[in-house]
CSV table of C-alpha atoms and ligand atoms in Angstrom, one decimal:
chain,number,residue,atom,x,y,z
N,1104,UNK,CA,-12.0,31.0,-12.9
N,1105,UNK,CA,-8.6,29.9,-11.6
N,1106,UNK,CA,-8.4,29.8,-7.7
N,1107,UNK,CA,-4.7,29.8,-7.9
N,1108,UNK,CA,-2.8,33.2,-8.1
N,1109,UNK,CA,0.4,32.1,-10.5
N,1110,UNK,CA,0.2,28.4,-10.8
N,1111,UNK,CA,-1.5,26.6,-13.7
N,1112,UNK,CA,-4.8,25.3,-12.3
N,1113,UNK,CA,-4.9,22.2,-14.3
N,1114,UNK,CA,-8.4,21.4,-13.2
N,1115,UNK,CA,-7.0,20.7,-9.6
N,1116,UNK,CA,-8.9,21.5,-6.5
N,1117,UNK,CA,-6.2,21.6,-3.8
N,1118,UNK,CA,-7.6,21.5,-0.4
N,1119,UNK,CA,-6.4,24.5,2.2
N,1120,UNK,CA,-5.1,22.0,4.5
N,1121,UNK,CA,-4.2,18.3,4.5
N,1122,UNK,CA,-7.0,16.6,6.5
N,1123,UNK,CA,-4.6,13.9,7.9
N,1124,UNK,CA,-1.8,16.4,9.1
N,1125,UNK,CA,-4.5,18.6,10.6
N,1126,UNK,CA,-5.9,15.9,12.9
N,1127,UNK,CA,-2.4,14.8,13.9
N,1128,UNK,CA,-1.6,18.6,14.7
N,1129,UNK,CA,-4.6,18.9,17.0
N,1130,UNK,CA,-3.3,15.5,18.6
N,1131,UNK,CA,0.0,16.9,19.1
N,1132,UNK,CA,-1.6,20.2,20.7
N,1133,UNK,CA,-3.6,18.0,23.0
N,1134,UNK,CA,-0.4,16.1,24.2
N,1135,UNK,CA,1.2,19.5,24.7
N,1136,UNK,CA,-1.7,20.7,26.9
N,1137,UNK,CA,-3.0,17.6,28.5
N,1138,UNK,CA,0.1,15.3,28.5
N,1139,UNK,CA,0.9,12.0,26.5
N,1140,UNK,CA,-1.3,9.7,28.7
N,1141,UNK,CA,-4.4,11.8,27.9
N,1142,UNK,CA,-4.1,11.0,24.0
N,1143,UNK,CA,-4.5,7.9,21.7
N,1144,UNK,CA,-3.1,9.1,18.5
N,1145,UNK,CA,-4.3,6.7,15.9
N,1146,UNK,CA,-3.6,8.7,12.9
N,1147,UNK,CA,0.1,8.0,12.2
N,1148,UNK,CA,0.9,5.8,9.2
N,1149,UNK,CA,4.2,4.4,10.5
N,1150,UNK,CA,5.1,1.6,13.0
N,1151,UNK,CA,5.7,2.7,16.5
N,1152,UNK,CA,6.8,0.2,19.3
N,1153,UNK,CA,4.8,0.0,22.7
N,1154,UNK,CA,6.4,3.1,24.2
N,1155,UNK,CA,5.4,5.1,21.2
N,1156,UNK,CA,8.9,5.1,19.6
N,1157,UNK,CA,9.6,5.0,15.8
N,1158,UNK,CA,10.6,1.4,15.0
N,1159,UNK,CA,13.7,1.2,12.9
N,1160,UNK,CA,15.4,-2.1,12.2
N,1161,UNK,CA,18.7,-1.8,13.8
N,1162,UNK,CA,20.1,-4.6,11.6
N,1163,UNK,CA,19.1,-2.3,8.5
N,1164,UNK,CA,20.7,0.8,10.6
N,1165,UNK,CA,23.9,-1.3,10.8
N,1166,UNK,CA,24.2,-1.9,6.9
N,1167,UNK,CA,23.4,1.9,6.3
N,1168,UNK,CA,26.5,2.8,8.3
N,1169,UNK,CA,28.6,0.6,6.2
N,1170,UNK,CA,28.2,2.6,3.3
N,1171,UNK,CA,31.1,4.3,1.8
N,1172,UNK,CA,30.8,7.5,0.0
N,1173,UNK,CA,31.0,6.3,-3.4
N,1174,UNK,CA,28.2,3.9,-2.7
N,1175,UNK,CA,25.7,6.4,-2.0
N,1176,UNK,CA,27.2,9.6,-3.7
N,1177,UNK,CA,27.3,8.4,-7.2
N,1178,UNK,CA,24.2,8.3,-9.7
N,1179,UNK,CA,22.4,5.1,-9.9
N,1180,UNK,CA,21.5,3.9,-13.2
N,1181,UNK,CA,17.9,5.0,-14.3
N,1182,UNK,CA,16.3,1.6,-13.9
N,1183,UNK,CA,18.5,0.7,-10.9
N,1184,UNK,CA,22.0,-0.7,-10.0
N,1185,UNK,CA,22.0,-4.3,-11.2
N,1186,UNK,CA,22.3,-5.9,-7.7
N,1187,UNK,CA,19.3,-4.0,-6.4
N,1188,UNK,CA,17.0,-5.3,-9.5
N,1189,UNK,CA,18.2,-8.9,-8.7
N,1190,UNK,CA,17.7,-8.5,-4.8
N,1191,UNK,CA,14.2,-6.8,-5.3
N,1192,UNK,CA,13.1,-9.8,-7.2
N,1193,UNK,CA,14.2,-12.3,-4.4
N,1194,UNK,CA,12.6,-10.2,-1.7
N,1195,UNK,CA,9.4,-10.0,-3.5
N,1196,UNK,CA,9.1,-13.7,-4.8
N,1197,UNK,CA,10.8,-15.4,-1.8
N,1198,UNK,CA,11.1,-18.9,-2.5
N,1199,UNK,CA,8.9,-18.8,-5.6
N,1200,UNK,CA,10.3,-18.9,-9.0
N,1201,UNK,CA,7.9,-16.9,-11.5
N,1202,UNK,CA,7.4,-18.4,-14.8
N,1203,UNK,CA,6.6,-15.4,-16.6
N,1204,UNK,CA,9.0,-12.6,-17.6
N,1205,UNK,CA,9.8,-10.5,-14.9
N,1206,UNK,CA,11.6,-7.1,-15.0
N,1207,UNK,CA,12.4,-4.5,-12.1
N,1208,UNK,CA,12.7,-1.2,-12.4
N,1209,UNK,CA,13.7,1.1,-9.5
N,1210,UNK,CA,11.3,3.9,-8.2
N,1211,UNK,CA,11.0,6.4,-5.4
N,1212,UNK,CA,9.2,4.2,-3.0
N,1213,UNK,CA,5.9,2.3,-4.0
N,1214,UNK,CA,4.3,5.7,-4.8
N,1215,UNK,CA,6.7,5.9,-7.9
N,1216,UNK,CA,5.8,2.6,-8.9
N,1217,UNK,CA,2.0,3.6,-8.6
N,1218,UNK,CA,2.6,6.8,-10.5
N,1219,UNK,CA,4.6,5.1,-13.4
N,1220,UNK,CA,2.1,2.2,-13.8
N,1221,UNK,CA,-0.8,4.5,-14.3
N,1222,UNK,CA,1.1,6.9,-16.5
N,1223,UNK,CA,2.4,4.1,-18.7
N,1224,UNK,CA,-0.4,1.7,-18.9
N,1225,UNK,CA,-3.5,4.0,-19.1
N,1226,UNK,CA,-4.6,6.9,-21.5
N,1227,UNK,CA,-5.3,10.4,-20.3
N,1228,UNK,CA,-9.0,10.4,-19.3
N,1229,UNK,CA,-9.1,6.8,-18.3
N,1230,UNK,CA,-10.5,5.4,-15.2
N,1231,UNK,CA,-8.2,3.4,-12.9
N,1232,UNK,CA,-10.5,0.8,-11.1
N,1233,UNK,CA,-9.8,0.1,-7.4
N,1234,UNK,CA,-11.8,-1.0,-4.1
N,1235,UNK,CA,-14.0,1.6,-2.5
N,1236,UNK,CA,-12.0,1.7,0.8
N,1237,UNK,CA,-9.0,3.0,-0.7
N,1238,UNK,CA,-5.6,4.9,0.3
N,1239,UNK,CA,-6.3,8.5,-0.7
N,1240,UNK,CA,-3.0,9.3,-2.5
N,1241,UNK,CA,-4.0,6.8,-5.4
N,1242,UNK,CA,-6.7,9.6,-6.3
N,1243,UNK,CA,-4.2,12.4,-6.1
N,1244,UNK,CA,-1.6,10.4,-8.2
N,1245,UNK,CA,-4.2,9.6,-10.8
N,1246,UNK,CA,-5.7,13.1,-10.9
N,1247,UNK,CA,-2.5,14.6,-11.2
N,1248,UNK,CA,-1.9,13.0,-14.7
N,1249,UNK,CA,-5.4,13.3,-16.1
N,1250,UNK,CA,-7.0,10.2,-14.8
N,1251,UNK,CA,-9.6,9.4,-12.3
N,1252,UNK,CA,-10.9,6.6,-10.0
N,1253,UNK,CA,-13.6,4.3,-10.4
N,1254,UNK,CA,-14.3,1.8,-7.5
N,1255,UNK,CA,-16.0,-1.5,-6.8
N,1256,UNK,CA,-17.0,-2.9,-3.6
N,1257,UNK,CA,-14.3,-4.4,-1.5
N,1258,UNK,CA,-16.3,-6.9,0.5
N,1259,UNK,CA,-19.8,-8.6,0.0
N,1260,UNK,CA,-22.6,-9.2,2.5
N,1261,UNK,CA,-20.7,-12.5,3.8
N,1262,UNK,CA,-17.5,-10.3,4.3
N,1263,UNK,CA,-15.6,-11.9,1.6
N,1264,UNK,CA,-13.8,-10.1,-1.5
N,1265,UNK,CA,-16.9,-8.9,-3.7
N,1266,UNK,CA,-15.9,-10.7,-7.1
N,1267,UNK,CA,-19.4,-9.9,-8.3
N,1268,UNK,CA,-18.8,-6.2,-8.1
N,1269,UNK,CA,-15.3,-6.6,-9.2
N,1270,UNK,CA,-16.5,-8.4,-12.5
N,1271,UNK,CA,-19.2,-6.0,-13.1
N,1272,UNK,CA,-17.0,-3.0,-12.9
N,1273,UNK,CA,-14.1,-4.4,-14.8
N,1274,UNK,CA,-16.4,-5.2,-17.6
N,1275,UNK,CA,-18.3,-1.9,-17.5
N,1276,UNK,CA,-15.1,0.0,-17.7
N,1277,UNK,CA,-13.7,-2.2,-20.7
N,1278,UNK,CA,-17.1,-1.3,-22.5
N,1279,UNK,CA,-15.7,2.1,-22.9
N,1280,UNK,CA,-12.0,1.8,-22.4
N,1281,UNK,CA,-9.5,-0.3,-24.5
N,1282,UNK,CA,-7.3,-0.6,-21.5
N,1283,UNK,CA,-7.6,-0.6,-17.8
N,1284,UNK,CA,-5.3,-0.4,-14.8
N,1285,UNK,CA,-6.7,-2.0,-11.6
N,1286,UNK,CA,-5.2,-1.6,-8.4
N,1287,UNK,CA,-5.3,-4.1,-5.5
N,1288,UNK,CA,-3.6,-3.3,-2.4
N,1289,UNK,CA,-3.2,-6.6,-0.7
N,1290,UNK,CA,-2.2,-8.5,1.7
N,1291,UNK,CA,-3.0,-6.2,4.7
N,1292,UNK,CA,-4.7,-3.5,2.8
N,1293,UNK,CA,-4.5,0.4,3.8
N,1294,UNK,CA,-7.1,1.4,5.2
N,1295,UNK,CA,-8.7,-1.9,6.2
N,1296,UNK,CA,-6.5,-4.6,7.0
N,1297,UNK,CA,-8.2,-6.8,4.5
N,1298,UNK,CA,-6.1,-9.5,2.5
N,1299,UNK,CA,-7.4,-11.5,-0.4
N,1300,UNK,CA,-7.1,-15.4,0.2
N,1301,UNK,CA,-5.5,-17.4,-2.5
N,1302,UNK,CA,-9.2,-18.7,-3.4
N,1303,UNK,CA,-10.1,-15.0,-3.8
N,1304,UNK,CA,-7.2,-14.3,-6.0
N,1305,UNK,CA,-8.2,-17.5,-8.2
N,1306,UNK,CA,-11.5,-15.8,-8.4
N,1307,UNK,CA,-10.0,-12.6,-9.6
N,1308,UNK,CA,-7.8,-14.5,-12.3
N,1309,UNK,CA,-11.1,-16.1,-13.4
N,1310,UNK,CA,-12.9,-12.8,-13.9
N,1311,UNK,CA,-9.8,-11.5,-15.6
N,1312,UNK,CA,-9.7,-14.7,-18.0
N,1313,UNK,CA,-13.1,-13.5,-19.3
N,1314,UNK,CA,-11.5,-10.1,-20.6
N,1315,UNK,CA,-12.0,-10.0,-24.2
N,1316,UNK,CA,-8.5,-10.6,-25.8
N,1317,UNK,CA,-8.5,-7.3,-27.5
N,1318,UNK,CA,-8.5,-5.4,-24.4
N,1319,UNK,CA,-5.6,-4.9,-22.1
N,1320,UNK,CA,-5.4,-5.0,-18.4
N,1321,UNK,CA,-2.7,-4.1,-16.0
N,1322,UNK,CA,-3.0,-5.4,-12.5
N,1323,UNK,CA,-1.1,-3.3,-10.2
N,1324,UNK,CA,-0.5,-5.2,-7.2
N,1325,UNK,CA,0.5,-3.0,-4.4
N,1326,UNK,CA,2.2,-5.2,-1.6
N,1327,UNK,CA,3.4,-2.1,0.6
N,1328,UNK,CA,2.6,-4.1,3.9
N,1329,UNK,CA,3.5,-7.7,2.7
N,1330,UNK,CA,6.0,-8.2,5.2
N,1331,UNK,CA,4.1,-7.2,8.2
N,1332,UNK,CA,1.1,-9.2,7.3
N,1333,UNK,CA,2.2,-12.5,8.4
N,1334,UNK,CA,4.4,-15.6,7.7
N,1335,UNK,CA,6.6,-14.4,4.7
N,1336,UNK,CA,5.9,-17.5,2.4
N,1337,UNK,CA,2.2,-18.1,3.4
N,1338,UNK,CA,1.5,-14.4,2.3
N,1339,UNK,CA,3.2,-14.8,-1.0
N,1340,UNK,CA,1.3,-17.9,-1.9
N,1341,UNK,CA,-1.0,-15.8,-4.2
N,1342,UNK,CA,2.1,-15.2,-6.6
N,1343,UNK,CA,1.4,-18.3,-8.8
N,1344,UNK,CA,-2.0,-17.1,-9.4
N,1345,UNK,CA,-0.4,-14.0,-11.2
N,1346,UNK,CA,1.5,-16.3,-13.1
N,1347,UNK,CA,-1.7,-18.1,-14.6
N,1348,UNK,CA,-3.2,-15.2,-16.1
N,1349,UNK,CA,-3.7,-14.6,-19.8
N,1350,UNK,CA,-1.3,-12.6,-22.3
N,1351,UNK,CA,-3.5,-9.6,-22.3
N,1352,UNK,CA,-3.5,-9.2,-18.4
N,1353,UNK,CA,0.0,-7.8,-17.2
N,1354,UNK,CA,0.6,-8.0,-13.5
N,1355,UNK,CA,2.9,-5.3,-12.0
N,1356,UNK,CA,4.0,-5.5,-8.5
N,1357,UNK,CA,4.5,-2.2,-6.7
N,1358,UNK,CA,7.4,-2.8,-4.0
N,1359,UNK,CA,8.1,-0.7,-1.4
N,1360,UNK,CA,11.2,-0.4,0.9
N,1361,UNK,CA,9.4,2.0,3.5
N,1362,UNK,CA,7.8,-0.4,5.7
N,1363,UNK,CA,9.5,-3.9,5.1
N,1364,UNK,CA,13.0,-2.4,5.9
N,1365,UNK,CA,11.6,0.6,8.1
N,1366,UNK,CA,13.3,3.3,5.7
N,1367,UNK,CA,10.3,5.2,4.6
N,1368,UNK,CA,12.6,8.2,4.1
N,1369,UNK,CA,14.7,6.7,1.8
N,1370,UNK,CA,12.2,6.9,-0.9
N,1371,UNK,CA,13.1,3.4,-2.3
N,1372,UNK,CA,10.9,1.1,-4.3
N,1373,UNK,CA,10.5,-0.8,-7.6
N,1374,UNK,CA,7.8,-1.9,-10.1
N,1375,UNK,CA,8.2,-5.5,-11.2
N,1376,UNK,CA,6.2,-6.8,-14.3
N,1377,UNK,CA,5.2,-10.4,-14.7
N,1378,UNK,CA,4.9,-10.4,-18.6
N,1379,UNK,CA,3.7,-13.3,-20.6
N,1380,UNK,CA,6.1,-12.5,-23.4
N,1381,UNK,CA,9.7,-11.2,-23.4
N,1382,UNK,CA,8.7,-8.5,-25.7
N,1383,UNK,CA,6.1,-7.1,-23.5
N,1384,UNK,CA,8.8,-7.1,-20.5
N,1385,UNK,CA,11.3,-5.4,-22.8
N,1386,UNK,CA,8.8,-2.8,-23.4
N,1387,UNK,CA,7.9,-2.3,-19.6
N,1388,UNK,CA,11.7,-1.7,-19.1
N,1389,UNK,CA,11.8,0.7,-22.0
N,1390,UNK,CA,8.6,2.6,-21.1
N,1391,UNK,CA,9.2,2.7,-17.4
N,1392,UNK,CA,12.9,3.8,-17.7
N,1393,UNK,CA,12.0,6.5,-20.0
N,1394,UNK,CA,9.3,7.9,-17.9
N,1395,UNK,CA,11.4,7.9,-14.9
N,1396,UNK,CA,14.0,9.8,-16.8
N,1397,UNK,CA,11.5,12.6,-17.4
N,1398,UNK,CA,10.2,12.6,-13.6
N,1399,UNK,CA,12.9,11.7,-11.1
N,1400,UNK,CA,15.6,10.6,-13.3
N,1401,UNK,CA,17.4,8.0,-11.3
N,1402,UNK,CA,16.6,6.8,-7.7
N,1403,UNK,CA,18.5,7.1,-4.3
N,1404,UNK,CA,21.5,4.9,-4.5
N,1405,UNK,CA,22.1,4.3,-1.0
N,1406,UNK,CA,19.0,1.9,-0.4
N,1407,UNK,CA,19.7,0.1,-3.6
N,1408,UNK,CA,23.1,-0.8,-2.3
N,1409,UNK,CA,21.9,-1.6,1.1
N,1410,UNK,CA,19.6,-4.1,-0.4
N,1411,UNK,CA,22.2,-5.7,-2.6
N,1412,UNK,CA,24.4,-6.2,0.4
N,1413,UNK,CA,21.6,-7.7,2.4
N,1414,UNK,CA,21.0,-10.4,-0.3
N,1415,UNK,CA,24.8,-11.0,-0.6
N,1416,UNK,CA,25.0,-11.8,2.9
N,1417,UNK,CA,22.6,-14.8,4.0
N,1418,UNK,CA,23.3,-14.0,7.8
N,1419,UNK,CA,22.6,-10.6,7.7
N,1420,UNK,CA,19.3,-11.2,5.7
N,1421,UNK,CA,18.3,-13.9,8.4
N,1422,UNK,CA,19.0,-11.3,11.1
N,1423,UNK,CA,17.0,-8.6,9.4
N,1424,UNK,CA,14.1,-11.1,8.9
N,1425,UNK,CA,14.4,-12.3,12.5
N,1426,UNK,CA,14.2,-8.6,14.1
N,1427,UNK,CA,11.3,-7.8,11.5
N,1428,UNK,CA,9.4,-10.9,12.5
N,1429,UNK,CA,9.4,-9.6,16.2
N,1430,UNK,CA,7.9,-6.1,15.4
N,1431,UNK,CA,5.5,-8.0,12.9
N,1432,UNK,CA,4.3,-10.0,15.8
N,1433,UNK,CA,3.7,-7.3,17.9
N,1434,UNK,CA,1.8,-5.7,15.2
N,1435,UNK,CA,-0.4,-8.7,14.6
N,1436,UNK,CA,-0.9,-8.9,18.4
N,1437,UNK,CA,-2.5,-5.6,18.4
N,1438,UNK,CA,-4.6,-6.3,15.4
N,1439,UNK,CA,-6.1,-9.4,17.0
N,1440,UNK,CA,-6.5,-7.4,20.2
N,1441,UNK,CA,-8.5,-4.8,18.2
N,1442,UNK,CA,-10.4,-7.3,16.3
N,1443,UNK,CA,-11.4,-9.3,19.6
N,1444,UNK,CA,-12.2,-6.1,21.3
N,1445,UNK,CA,-14.5,-5.0,18.5
N,1446,UNK,CA,-16.3,-8.2,18.4
N,1447,UNK,CA,-16.9,-8.1,22.1
N,1448,UNK,CA,-18.1,-4.5,22.1
N,1449,UNK,CA,-20.5,-5.4,19.2
N,1450,UNK,CA,-18.5,-2.9,16.9
N,1451,UNK,CA,-18.7,-3.7,13.1
N,1452,UNK,CA,-15.2,-3.3,11.3
N,1453,UNK,CA,-14.2,-4.1,7.8
N,1454,UNK,CA,-13.1,-7.6,7.7
N,1455,UNK,CA,-9.7,-7.4,9.1
N,1456,UNK,CA,-6.7,-9.7,8.5
N,1457,UNK,CA,-3.5,-7.7,9.5
N,1458,UNK,CA,-1.4,-4.7,8.8
N,1459,UNK,CA,-1.1,-1.1,9.8
N,1460,UNK,CA,-4.6,-0.1,9.8
N,1461,UNK,CA,-8.3,-1.1,10.6
N,1462,UNK,CA,-11.4,0.6,9.5
N,1463,UNK,CA,-14.9,1.2,11.1
N,1464,UNK,CA,-17.8,1.9,8.8
N,1465,UNK,CA,-20.2,4.5,10.0
N,1466,UNK,CA,-22.3,7.3,8.9
N,1467,UNK,CA,-21.0,10.9,9.2
N,1468,UNK,CA,-17.3,9.8,9.9
N,1469,UNK,CA,-16.0,13.5,10.3
N,1470,UNK,CA,-18.7,14.1,13.2
N,1471,UNK,CA,-17.6,10.6,14.8
N,1472,UNK,CA,-13.9,11.6,14.3
N,1473,UNK,CA,-14.7,15.1,16.1
N,1474,UNK,CA,-16.5,13.1,19.0
N,1475,UNK,CA,-13.6,10.9,19.4
N,1476,UNK,CA,-11.3,13.8,19.7
N,1477,UNK,CA,-13.3,15.2,22.4
N,1478,UNK,CA,-12.1,12.2,24.6
N,1479,UNK,CA,-8.5,12.5,23.3
N,1480,UNK,CA,-8.8,9.6,20.6
N,1481,UNK,CA,-7.6,10.7,17.3
N,1482,UNK,CA,-8.5,8.8,14.0
N,1483,UNK,CA,-8.6,9.6,10.3
N,1484,UNK,CA,-12.2,10.1,9.0
N,1485,UNK,CA,-12.8,8.8,5.6
N,1486,UNK,CA,-15.7,8.8,3.2
N,1487,UNK,CA,-17.2,5.5,4.4
N,1488,UNK,CA,-16.2,5.4,8.0
N,1489,UNK,CA,-12.8,6.1,10.1
N,1490,UNK,CA,-9.5,4.5,9.9
N,1491,UNK,CA,-7.5,3.6,13.1
N,1492,UNK,CA,-3.8,3.2,12.9
N,1493,UNK,CA,-3.1,0.2,14.9
N,1494,UNK,CA,0.6,0.6,14.1
N,1495,UNK,CA,0.9,3.7,16.2
N,1496,UNK,CA,-0.8,2.7,19.3
N,1497,UNK,CA,-0.5,0.3,22.0
N,1498,UNK,CA,-1.9,-3.4,22.3
N,1499,UNK,CA,-3.7,-2.0,25.4
N,1500,UNK,CA,-5.1,0.8,23.4
N,1501,UNK,CA,-6.2,-1.6,20.7
N,1502,UNK,CA,-8.4,-3.0,23.3
N,1503,UNK,CA,-9.8,0.1,24.8
N,1504,UNK,CA,-10.8,1.6,21.6
N,1505,UNK,CA,-13.5,-0.3,20.1
N,1506,UNK,CA,-16.0,0.4,22.8
N,1507,UNK,CA,-15.3,4.0,22.7
N,1508,UNK,CA,-15.5,4.1,19.0
N,1509,UNK,CA,-18.9,2.4,19.3
N,1510,UNK,CA,-20.0,4.8,21.9
N,1511,UNK,CA,-19.0,7.8,19.7
N,1512,UNK,CA,-20.8,6.4,16.6
N,1513,UNK,CA,-24.2,5.8,18.6
N,1514,UNK,CA,-23.9,9.2,20.0
N,1515,UNK,CA,-23.5,11.1,16.6
N,1516,UNK,CA,-25.8,9.0,14.6
N,1517,UNK,CA,-28.6,8.4,17.3
S,1297,PLP,N1,0.6,1.8,-1.0
S,1297,PLP,C1,-0.1,2.2,0.1
S,1297,PLP,C2,-1.3,1.5,0.4
S,1297,PLP,C3,0.4,2.9,1.1
S,1297,PLP,O1,-0.2,3.2,2.3
S,1297,PLP,C4,1.8,3.5,1.1
S,1297,PLP,C5,2.5,4.2,1.9
S,1297,PLP,O2,1.8,4.8,3.1
S,1297,PLP,C6,2.3,3.1,-0.3
S,1297,PLP,C7,2.1,2.4,-1.2
S,1297,PLP,C8,3.8,4.0,-0.9
S,1297,PLP,O3,4.7,4.1,0.4
S,1297,PLP,P1,6.2,4.7,-0.3
S,1297,PLP,O4,6.1,5.5,-1.4
S,1297,PLP,O5,6.5,5.1,0.8
S,1297,PLP,O6,6.8,3.4,-0.5
């Protein structure tokens, strides 16, 4: 029996209300009732400054204002304008020159890249492998096209990447599937702030070296938070590891304009393959463009022209990098403050490196979230704990929150 009136059910269960929006609405209602100072809204997934204002890089805004009608009104080619595709590669790889065959295809945000990778590199009914702490929309994206998720444990008892469970789950899925899409969201993982070190990347590579050669693995690296994780080159140091993988492993990087250029609403991203052969790279271009035509046709032209212009002008690029570094450092200070305060309070958090979010493992996350709301602290309850957006709260609140979260956990789970 369908619970839809007119629409096709297609096996979907759509919740009555989006949980995250509901928490956010309650936060807004409390602000209206009790005032801004009575509320800490740690639910928002965008960067706010210390005054609570939405951060837009002014240097990027300046470029936007130089656009002429023809530059944004015209259709873009399906795979993206040539200048954009070249700039995306430079922006992603930095000073590193990949040895493999790279092809970039424009997508509407990182979300489009995730959708297209799953759609083109897995079969209906397949399971997609990812960490047990994960960004909810991965499940929605996979489910909409008849795939489901399978998880491995992100960290082991020592608080390091759980290579053992990763290997176990990769091999178990490859017993029953000929191909496998794996999603690794790093650095500055949403929702935990975890980043794989280069050593951990080497471990991932050595597991994938043991994949039987008749099986095909697509390794989707979601780098949505790359430019807010820390020093640009340091956080790109894992890229050579992707180059070293076997022919039956296809790394695909999901690139997003949303955070790096503070242009979330522009819906601009790209999927970049690092293919061992030219044939695999050509096929990547062909299938991704074909499926783009069927889903969103071409992507928004304005941000593509903007990135092309930014990469044609070294002074402008340097200005953007400098301005971004200022906000990145503000975010890193908040992360460090939260981590230090958690340690001091004796609050266990998922090992945190950097990024927009941190997570606290706990029993009964919904009840813990509700308890915190009573005190005006709004978080996102997940399956295994609560997520705190450090991107949207002040450094002072990052210092205050851990003790209060611990108290709420103790109260709920006593
Ligand atoms: N991946 C992760 C982990 C995210 O948190 C987000 C956005 O919140 C995205 C990808 C995609 O963002 P967009 O589609 O705006 O590029």
